[in-house]
Tab-separated table of N, CA and C in Angstrom:
chain	number	residue	atom	x	y	z
A	910	UNK	N	41.737	43.619	3.147
A	910	UNK	CA	42.008	43.510	4.568
A	910	UNK	C	41.084	42.487	5.214
A	911	UNK	N	39.782	42.615	4.959
A	911	UNK	CA	38.826	41.684	5.570
A	911	UNK	C	39.064	40.264	5.084
A	912	UNK	N	39.419	40.116	3.823
A	912	UNK	CA	39.660	38.769	3.297
A	912	UNK	C	40.909	38.146	3.925
A	913	UNK	N	41.886	38.967	4.267
A	913	UNK	CA	43.087	38.444	4.927
A	913	UNK	C	42.753	37.934	6.322
A	914	UNK	N	41.894	38.658	7.033
A	914	UNK	CA	41.487	38.215	8.370
A	914	UNK	C	40.668	36.940	8.278
A	915	UNK	N	39.762	36.867	7.298
A	915	UNK	CA	38.958	35.650	7.108
A	915	UNK	C	39.865	34.465	6.803
A	916	UNK	N	40.891	34.676	5.990
A	916	UNK	CA	41.831	33.596	5.674
A	916	UNK	C	42.581	33.143	6.924
A	917	UNK	N	42.963	34.089	7.774
A	917	UNK	CA	43.652	33.725	9.013
A	917	UNK	C	42.724	32.972	9.963
A	918	UNK	N	41.458	33.401	10.029
A	918	UNK	CA	40.494	32.695	10.882
A	918	UNK	C	40.307	31.268	10.385
A	919	UNK	N	40.180	31.103	9.086
A	919	UNK	CA	40.038	29.746	8.526
A	919	UNK	C	41.256	28.890	8.842
A	920	UNK	N	42.425	29.480	8.763
A	920	UNK	CA	43.648	28.721	9.026
A	920	UNK	C	43.732	28.281	10.485
A	921	UNK	N	43.146	29.058	11.368
A	921	UNK	CA	43.209	28.764	12.805
A	921	UNK	C	41.838	28.407	13.372
A	922	UNK	N	40.954	27.917	12.528
A	922	UNK	CA	39.577	27.616	12.926
A	922	UNK	C	39.476	26.670	14.121
A	923	UNK	N	40.290	25.609	14.198
A	923	UNK	CA	40.185	24.724	15.376
A	923	UNK	C	40.401	25.457	16.699
A	924	UNK	N	41.227	26.474	16.703
A	924	UNK	CA	41.440	27.254	17.921
A	924	UNK	C	40.136	27.934	18.351
A	925	UNK	N	39.426	28.500	17.378
A	925	UNK	CA	38.168	29.178	17.689
A	925	UNK	C	37.105	28.187	18.141
A	926	UNK	N	37.120	26.988	17.570
A	926	UNK	CA	36.172	25.951	18.002
A	926	UNK	C	36.425	25.596	19.465
A	927	UNK	N	37.687	25.415	19.834
A	927	UNK	CA	38.021	25.133	21.235
A	927	UNK	C	37.597	26.281	22.150
A	928	UNK	N	37.834	27.504	21.715
A	928	UNK	CA	37.446	28.672	22.511
A	928	UNK	C	35.939	28.700	22.732
A	929	UNK	N	35.169	28.529	21.675
A	929	UNK	CA	33.705	28.559	21.795
A	929	UNK	C	33.222	27.424	22.683
A	930	UNK	N	33.774	26.233	22.518
A	930	UNK	CA	33.361	25.090	23.343
A	930	UNK	C	33.646	25.363	24.823
A	931	UNK	N	34.826	25.894	25.125
A	931	UNK	CA	35.173	26.169	26.521
A	931	UNK	C	34.294	27.273	27.107
A	932	UNK	N	34.068	28.329	26.328
A	932	UNK	CA	33.246	29.441	26.799
A	932	UNK	C	31.820	28.968	27.085
A	933	UNK	N	31.283	28.111	26.227
A	933	UNK	CA	29.934	27.581	26.463
A	933	UNK	C	29.904	26.668	27.687
A	934	UNK	N	30.950	25.883	27.895
A	934	UNK	CA	31.024	25.041	29.090
A	934	UNK	C	31.066	25.902	30.355
A	935	UNK	N	31.863	26.955	30.340
A	935	UNK	CA	31.938	27.858	31.491
A	935	UNK	C	30.578	28.513	31.733
A	936	UNK	N	29.904	28.914	30.664
A	936	UNK	CA	28.573	29.509	30.808
A	936	UNK	C	27.599	28.520	31.435
A	937	UNK	N	27.607	27.287	30.959
A	937	UNK	CA	26.711	26.266	31.519
A	937	UNK	C	27.022	26.033	33.001
A	938	UNK	N	28.296	25.899	33.330
A	938	UNK	CA	28.676	25.678	34.728
A	938	UNK	C	28.277	26.861	35.612
A	939	UNK	N	28.340	28.062	35.058
A	939	UNK	CA	28.013	29.253	35.846
A	939	UNK	C	26.514	29.425	36.057
A	940	UNK	N	25.704	28.932	35.130
A	940	UNK	CA	24.264	29.173	35.220
A	940	UNK	C	23.454	27.961	35.659
A	941	UNK	N	24.052	26.786	35.658
A	941	UNK	CA	23.304	25.595	36.063
A	941	UNK	C	22.994	25.665	37.564
A	942	UNK	N	21.806	25.207	37.959
A	942	UNK	CA	21.431	25.296	39.375
A	942	UNK	C	22.361	24.521	40.310
A	943	UNK	N	22.824	23.363	39.882
A	943	UNK	CA	23.714	22.574	40.746
A	943	UNK	C	24.866	22.021	39.916
A	944	UNK	N	25.942	22.807	39.801
A	944	UNK	CA	27.092	22.338	39.016
A	944	UNK	C	27.763	21.154	39.699
A	945	UNK	N	28.531	20.383	38.953
A	945	UNK	CA	29.242	19.250	39.559
A	945	UNK	C	30.154	19.725	40.689
A	946	UNK	N	30.257	18.932	41.722
A	946	UNK	CA	31.104	19.257	42.878
A	946	UNK	C	32.447	18.555	42.742
A	947	UNK	N	33.486	19.267	43.139
A	947	UNK	CA	34.839	18.724	43.125
A	947	UNK	C	35.345	18.777	44.559
A	948	UNK	N	36.053	17.736	44.977
A	948	UNK	CA	36.556	17.716	46.354
A	948	UNK	C	38.011	18.175	46.400
A	949	UNK	N	38.479	18.416	47.590
A	949	UNK	CA	39.874	18.811	47.784
A	949	UNK	C	40.096	20.273	47.457
A	950	UNK	N	41.348	20.611	47.169
A	950	UNK	CA	41.717	21.990	46.895
A	950	UNK	C	41.014	22.508	45.641
A	951	UNK	N	40.738	21.619	44.686
A	951	UNK	CA	40.069	22.043	43.460
A	951	UNK	C	38.588	22.312	43.677
A	952	UNK	N	38.084	22.018	44.859
A	952	UNK	CA	36.705	22.320	45.193
A	952	UNK	C	36.508	23.763	45.641
A	953	UNK	N	37.614	24.496	45.825
A	953	UNK	CA	37.526	25.885	46.244
A	953	UNK	C	36.993	26.725	45.087
A	954	UNK	N	35.888	27.396	45.317
A	954	UNK	CA	35.173	28.146	44.289
A	954	UNK	C	36.057	29.173	43.581
A	955	UNK	N	36.842	29.906	44.321
A	955	UNK	CA	37.655	30.970	43.711
A	955	UNK	C	38.763	30.394	42.830
A	956	UNK	N	39.322	29.259	43.231
A	956	UNK	CA	40.320	28.599	42.389
A	956	UNK	C	39.684	28.115	41.092
A	957	UNK	N	38.463	27.621	41.176
A	957	UNK	CA	37.748	27.189	39.970
A	957	UNK	C	37.523	28.369	39.026
A	958	UNK	N	37.138	29.514	39.584
A	958	UNK	CA	36.938	30.709	38.756
A	958	UNK	C	38.249	31.138	38.100
A	959	UNK	N	39.306	31.231	38.887
A	959	UNK	CA	40.598	31.659	38.344
A	959	UNK	C	41.078	30.700	37.258
A	960	UNK	N	40.939	29.405	37.495
A	960	UNK	CA	41.385	28.418	36.505
A	960	UNK	C	40.544	28.484	35.237
A	961	UNK	N	39.232	28.599	35.393
A	961	UNK	CA	38.348	28.647	34.222
A	961	UNK	C	38.670	29.853	33.348
A	962	UNK	N	38.908	31.003	33.964
A	962	UNK	CA	39.168	32.204	33.173
A	962	UNK	C	40.621	32.307	32.730
A	963	UNK	N	41.506	31.588	33.376
A	963	UNK	CA	42.860	31.452	32.839
A	963	UNK	C	42.796	30.688	31.521
A	964	UNK	N	41.983	29.635	31.481
A	964	UNK	CA	41.840	28.857	30.241
A	964	UNK	C	41.119	29.679	29.175
A	965	UNK	N	40.098	30.457	29.562
A	965	UNK	CA	39.424	31.330	28.588
A	965	UNK	C	40.441	32.283	27.966
A	966	UNK	N	41.273	32.902	28.789
A	966	UNK	CA	42.282	33.839	28.285
A	966	UNK	C	43.306	33.127	27.416
A	967	UNK	N	43.728	31.954	27.839
A	967	UNK	CA	44.694	31.183	27.059
A	967	UNK	C	44.135	30.853	25.677
A	968	UNK	N	42.914	30.343	25.628
A	968	UNK	CA	42.318	29.974	24.342
A	968	UNK	C	41.996	31.203	23.494
A	969	UNK	N	41.517	32.276	24.129
A	969	UNK	CA	41.201	33.493	23.377
A	969	UNK	C	42.475	34.138	22.831
A	970	UNK	N	43.494	34.255	23.657
A	970	UNK	CA	44.751	34.822	23.182
A	970	UNK	C	45.378	33.977	22.092
A	971	UNK	N	45.324	32.668	22.256
A	971	UNK	CA	45.860	31.735	21.260
A	971	UNK	C	45.089	31.860	19.953
A	972	UNK	N	43.794	32.164	20.041
A	972	UNK	CA	42.967	32.320	18.844
A	972	UNK	C	43.170	33.681	18.188
A	973	UNK	N	43.274	34.741	18.992
A	973	UNK	CA	43.343	36.092	18.442
A	973	UNK	C	44.754	36.511	18.033
A	974	UNK	N	45.789	35.954	18.649
A	974	UNK	CA	47.169	36.389	18.381
A	974	UNK	C	47.573	36.272	16.914
A	975	UNK	N	47.208	35.187	16.200
A	975	UNK	CA	47.640	35.093	14.803
A	975	UNK	C	46.894	36.024	13.850
A	976	UNK	N	45.847	36.710	14.311
A	976	UNK	CA	45.037	37.527	13.411
A	976	UNK	C	45.690	38.853	13.061
A	977	UNK	N	46.580	39.337	13.889
A	977	UNK	CA	47.231	40.617	13.626
A	977	UNK	C	48.637	40.432	13.108
A	978	UNK	N	49.330	41.544	13.002
A	978	UNK	CA	50.720	41.485	12.546
A	978	UNK	C	51.670	41.197	13.699
A	979	UNK	N	51.222	41.501	14.918
A	979	UNK	CA	52.007	41.218	16.123
A	979	UNK	C	51.133	40.434	17.085
A	980	UNK	N	51.699	39.520	17.854
A	980	UNK	CA	50.872	38.670	18.722
A	980	UNK	C	50.354	39.338	19.989
A	981	UNK	N	51.088	40.284	20.558
A	981	UNK	CA	50.674	40.826	21.859
A	981	UNK	C	49.322	41.535	21.845
A	982	UNK	N	48.979	42.310	20.816
A	982	UNK	CA	47.624	42.867	20.807
A	982	UNK	C	46.541	41.786	20.794
A	983	UNK	N	46.807	40.662	20.169
A	983	UNK	CA	45.855	39.554	20.188
A	983	UNK	C	45.695	38.975	21.579
A	984	UNK	N	46.789	38.877	22.307
A	984	UNK	CA	46.710	38.394	23.692
A	984	UNK	C	45.968	39.393	24.569
A	985	UNK	N	46.144	40.681	24.297
A	985	UNK	CA	45.394	41.689	25.053
A	985	UNK	C	43.899	41.563	24.756
A	986	UNK	N	43.554	41.361	23.484
A	986	UNK	CA	42.147	41.150	23.142
A	986	UNK	C	41.605	39.897	23.817
A	987	UNK	N	42.423	38.868	23.912
A	987	UNK	CA	42.007	37.659	24.620
A	987	UNK	C	41.737	37.930	26.086
A	988	UNK	N	42.592	38.748	26.709
A	988	UNK	CA	42.381	39.129	28.107
A	988	UNK	C	41.098	39.944	28.251
A	989	UNK	N	40.901	40.915	27.346
A	989	UNK	CA	39.673	41.719	27.390
A	989	UNK	C	38.431	40.848	27.223
A	990	UNK	N	38.499	39.905	26.298
A	990	UNK	CA	37.375	38.991	26.086
A	990	UNK	C	37.051	38.251	27.377
A	991	UNK	N	38.065	37.734	28.039
A	991	UNK	CA	37.847	36.985	29.283
A	991	UNK	C	37.263	37.885	30.372
A	992	UNK	N	37.750	39.108	30.471
A	992	UNK	CA	37.240	40.036	31.487
A	992	UNK	C	35.771	40.351	31.230
A	993	UNK	N	35.433	40.674	29.991
A	993	UNK	CA	34.036	40.979	29.678
A	993	UNK	C	33.152	39.750	29.843
A	994	UNK	N	33.669	38.582	29.487
A	994	UNK	CA	32.898	37.348	29.654
A	994	UNK	C	32.637	37.079	31.138
A	995	UNK	N	33.637	37.291	31.967
A	995	UNK	CA	33.456	37.111	33.408
A	995	UNK	C	32.436	38.082	33.977
A	996	UNK	N	32.494	39.339	33.537
A	996	UNK	CA	31.523	40.331	34.007
A	996	UNK	C	30.115	39.970	33.545
A	997	UNK	N	29.991	39.548	32.295
A	997	UNK	CA	28.675	39.163	31.771
A	997	UNK	C	28.099	37.979	32.535
A	998	UNK	N	28.927	37.011	32.841
A	998	UNK	CA	28.447	35.845	33.587
A	998	UNK	C	27.944	36.261	34.967
A	999	UNK	N	28.649	37.150	35.636
A	999	UNK	CA	28.183	37.599	36.951
A	999	UNK	C	26.851	38.334	36.836
A	1000	UNK	N	26.695	39.146	35.798
A	1000	UNK	CA	25.414	39.831	35.579
A	1000	UNK	C	24.311	38.811	35.311
A	1001	UNK	N	24.600	37.820	34.473
A	1001	UNK	CA	23.599	36.791	34.171
A	1001	UNK	C	23.235	35.988	35.412
A	1002	UNK	N	24.214	35.675	36.242
A	1002	UNK	CA	23.920	34.954	37.481
A	1002	UNK	C	23.019	35.777	38.394
A	1003	UNK	N	23.208	37.067	38.397
A	1003	UNK	CA	22.407	37.926	39.256
A	1003	UNK	C	21.017	38.212	38.723
A	1004	UNK	N	20.819	38.040	37.410
A	1004	UNK	CA	19.530	38.403	36.818
A	1004	UNK	C	18.721	37.228	36.291
A	1005	UNK	N	19.369	36.191	35.794
A	1005	UNK	CA	18.640	35.104	35.138
A	1005	UNK	C	18.381	33.889	36.014
A	1006	UNK	N	19.086	33.763	37.108
A	1006	UNK	CA	18.936	32.557	37.919
A	1006	UNK	C	18.420	32.906	39.307
A	1007	UNK	N	17.771	31.934	39.905
A	1007	UNK	CA	17.319	32.103	41.289
A	1007	UNK	C	18.199	31.313	42.252
A	1008	UNK	N	18.981	30.410	41.693
A	1008	UNK	CA	19.828	29.563	42.537
A	1008	UNK	C	21.268	30.057	42.600
A	1009	UNK	N	21.648	30.975	41.728
A	1009	UNK	CA	23.013	31.506	41.697
A	1009	UNK	C	22.966	33.000	41.967
A	1010	UNK	N	24.044	33.533	42.500
A	1010	UNK	CA	24.106	34.969	42.783
A	1010	UNK	C	25.388	35.555	42.201
A	1011	UNK	N	25.303	36.818	41.838
A	1011	UNK	CA	26.493	37.529	41.376
A	1011	UNK	C	27.373	37.828	42.588
A	1012	UNK	N	28.679	37.717	42.401
A	1012	UNK	CA	29.607	37.940	43.509
A	1012	UNK	C	30.853	38.631	42.963
A	1013	UNK	N	31.169	39.793	43.501
A	1013	UNK	CA	32.332	40.529	43.028
A	1013	UNK	C	33.619	39.755	43.283
A	1014	UNK	N	33.629	38.894	44.301
A	1014	UNK	CA	34.837	38.101	44.574
A	1014	UNK	C	35.056	37.053	43.485
A	1015	UNK	N	33.968	36.534	42.925
A	1015	UNK	CA	34.102	35.623	41.786
A	1015	UNK	C	34.725	36.357	40.603
A	1016	UNK	N	34.249	37.581	40.359
A	1016	UNK	CA	34.796	38.366	39.259
A	1016	UNK	C	36.265	38.697	39.505
A	1017	UNK	N	36.619	38.984	40.742
A	1017	UNK	CA	38.022	39.242	41.077
A	1017	UNK	C	38.878	38.004	40.797
A	1018	UNK	N	38.365	36.827	41.134
A	1018	UNK	CA	39.093	35.585	40.835
A	1018	UNK	C	39.224	35.397	39.327
A	1019	UNK	N	38.166	35.741	38.576
A	1019	UNK	CA	38.231	35.683	37.111
A	1019	UNK	C	39.352	36.586	36.598
A	1020	UNK	N	39.412	37.806	37.140
A	1020	UNK	CA	40.447	38.763	36.733
A	1020	UNK	C	41.844	38.246	37.038
A	1021	UNK	N	42.014	37.635	38.197
A	1021	UNK	CA	43.335	37.118	38.572
A	1021	UNK	C	43.780	35.996	37.639
A	1022	UNK	N	42.874	35.079	37.330
A	1022	UNK	CA	43.216	33.993	36.410
A	1022	UNK	C	43.540	34.512	35.025
A	1023	UNK	N	42.705	35.426	34.528
A	1023	UNK	CA	42.928	36.001	33.198
A	1023	UNK	C	44.210	36.825	33.171
A	1024	UNK	N	44.430	37.606	34.213
A	1024	UNK	CA	45.628	38.439	34.273
A	1024	UNK	C	46.910	37.634	34.341
A	1025	UNK	N	46.882	36.526	35.058
A	1025	UNK	CA	48.079	35.679	35.162
A	1025	UNK	C	48.480	35.139	33.794
A	1026	UNK	N	47.509	34.700	33.023
A	1026	UNK	CA	47.820	34.168	31.689
A	1026	UNK	C	48.291	35.287	30.766
A	1027	UNK	N	47.647	36.438	30.830
A	1027	UNK	CA	48.062	37.553	29.980
A	1027	UNK	C	49.497	37.979	30.296
A	1028	UNK	N	49.817	38.118	31.579
A	1028	UNK	CA	51.183	38.497	31.948
A	1028	UNK	C	52.193	37.437	31.530
A	1029	UNK	N	51.821	36.172	31.645
A	1029	UNK	CA	52.711	35.096	31.194
A	1029	UNK	C	52.930	35.181	29.685
A	1030	UNK	N	51.884	35.501	28.930
A	1030	UNK	CA	52.015	35.628	27.473
A	1030	UNK	C	52.912	36.804	27.110
A	1031	UNK	N	52.737	37.923	27.790
A	1031	UNK	CA	53.586	39.091	27.535
A	1031	UNK	C	55.038	38.750	27.857
A	1032	UNK	N	55.250	38.141	29.002
A	1032	UNK	CA	56.605	37.754	29.397
A	1032	UNK	C	57.220	36.819	28.359
A	1033	UNK	N	56.483	35.802	27.951
A	1033	UNK	CA	56.999	34.817	27.004
A	1033	UNK	C	57.329	35.465	25.662
A	1034	UNK	N	56.436	36.308	25.154
A	1034	UNK	CA	56.688	36.945	23.854
A	1034	UNK	C	57.858	37.917	23.922
A	1035	UNK	N	58.003	38.606	25.023
A	1035	UNK	CA	59.153	39.507	25.153
A	1035	UNK	C	60.457	38.725	25.267
A	1036	UNK	N	60.411	37.607	25.952
A	1036	UNK	CA	61.613	36.756	26.036
A	1036	UNK	C	61.963	36.221	24.652
A	1037	UNK	N	60.945	35.831	23.896
A	1037	UNK	CA	61.187	35.327	22.539
A	1037	UNK	C	61.801	36.408	21.654
A	1038	UNK	N	61.432	37.657	21.902
A	1038	UNK	CA	61.951	38.769	21.104
A	1038	UNK	C	63.323	39.230	21.586
A	1039	UNK	N	63.851	38.590	22.619
A	1039	UNK	CA	65.169	38.935	23.114
A	1039	UNK	C	65.183	40.034	24.151
A	1040	UNK	N	64.026	40.430	24.624
A	1040	UNK	CA	63.961	41.454	25.669
A	1040	UNK	C	63.991	40.766	27.020
A	1041	UNK	N	65.147	40.673	27.583
A	1041	UNK	CA	65.301	39.945	28.843
A	1041	UNK	C	65.013	40.830	30.056
A	1042	UNK	N	64.819	42.112	29.809
A	1042	UNK	CA	64.563	43.038	30.907
A	1042	UNK	C	63.064	43.307	31.041
A	1043	UNK	N	62.264	42.255	31.009
A	1043	UNK	CA	60.799	42.366	30.988
A	1043	UNK	C	60.262	43.250	32.103
A	1044	UNK	N	60.613	42.958	33.335
A	1044	UNK	CA	60.018	43.680	34.459
A	1044	UNK	C	60.476	45.131	34.497
A	1045	UNK	N	61.714	45.397	34.137
A	1045	UNK	CA	62.215	46.765	34.141
A	1045	UNK	C	61.484	47.611	33.111
A	1046	UNK	N	61.374	47.132	31.869
A	1046	UNK	CA	60.717	47.932	30.833
A	1046	UNK	C	59.224	48.023	31.070
A	1047	UNK	N	58.616	47.003	31.627
A	1047	UNK	CA	57.178	47.039	31.882
A	1047	UNK	C	56.850	48.030	32.981
A	1048	UNK	N	57.657	48.048	34.039
A	1048	UNK	CA	57.370	48.928	35.164
A	1048	UNK	C	57.701	50.387	34.865
A	1049	UNK	N	58.603	50.639	33.923
A	1049	UNK	CA	58.967	52.006	33.580
A	1049	UNK	C	57.889	52.717	32.787
A	1050	UNK	N	57.048	52.001	32.097
A	1050	UNK	CA	56.054	52.636	31.215
A	1050	UNK	C	54.934	53.227	31.960
């Protein structure tokens, strides 16, 4: 069993490299005293959080989905990874830095970005499986 997972990780290693690189970039941006400034609508802090954690979820789900027998549990693990990473970053901002502060609204934006990608992945995989009644079956459970 473990050797099968190792073989799958090796086969999809570039995905994990992208995930680690993005996660480290997000960590640096979150903890640096003066992150780069962006103007316009993309300068809105909450949009930056949602977008960053949407990408974390996308890369994590894309990395974890091939490891199991079904893709959706991998996408759920990717969502969980993004949620825990967002919570950890807020804790680190509140404890390790003097120039940054933890903010529950930032974490909420992280959740929204991660949740949007997870729901899109669930929708897409259910459509691929021929389940066209996505919202009906999801809401009934």
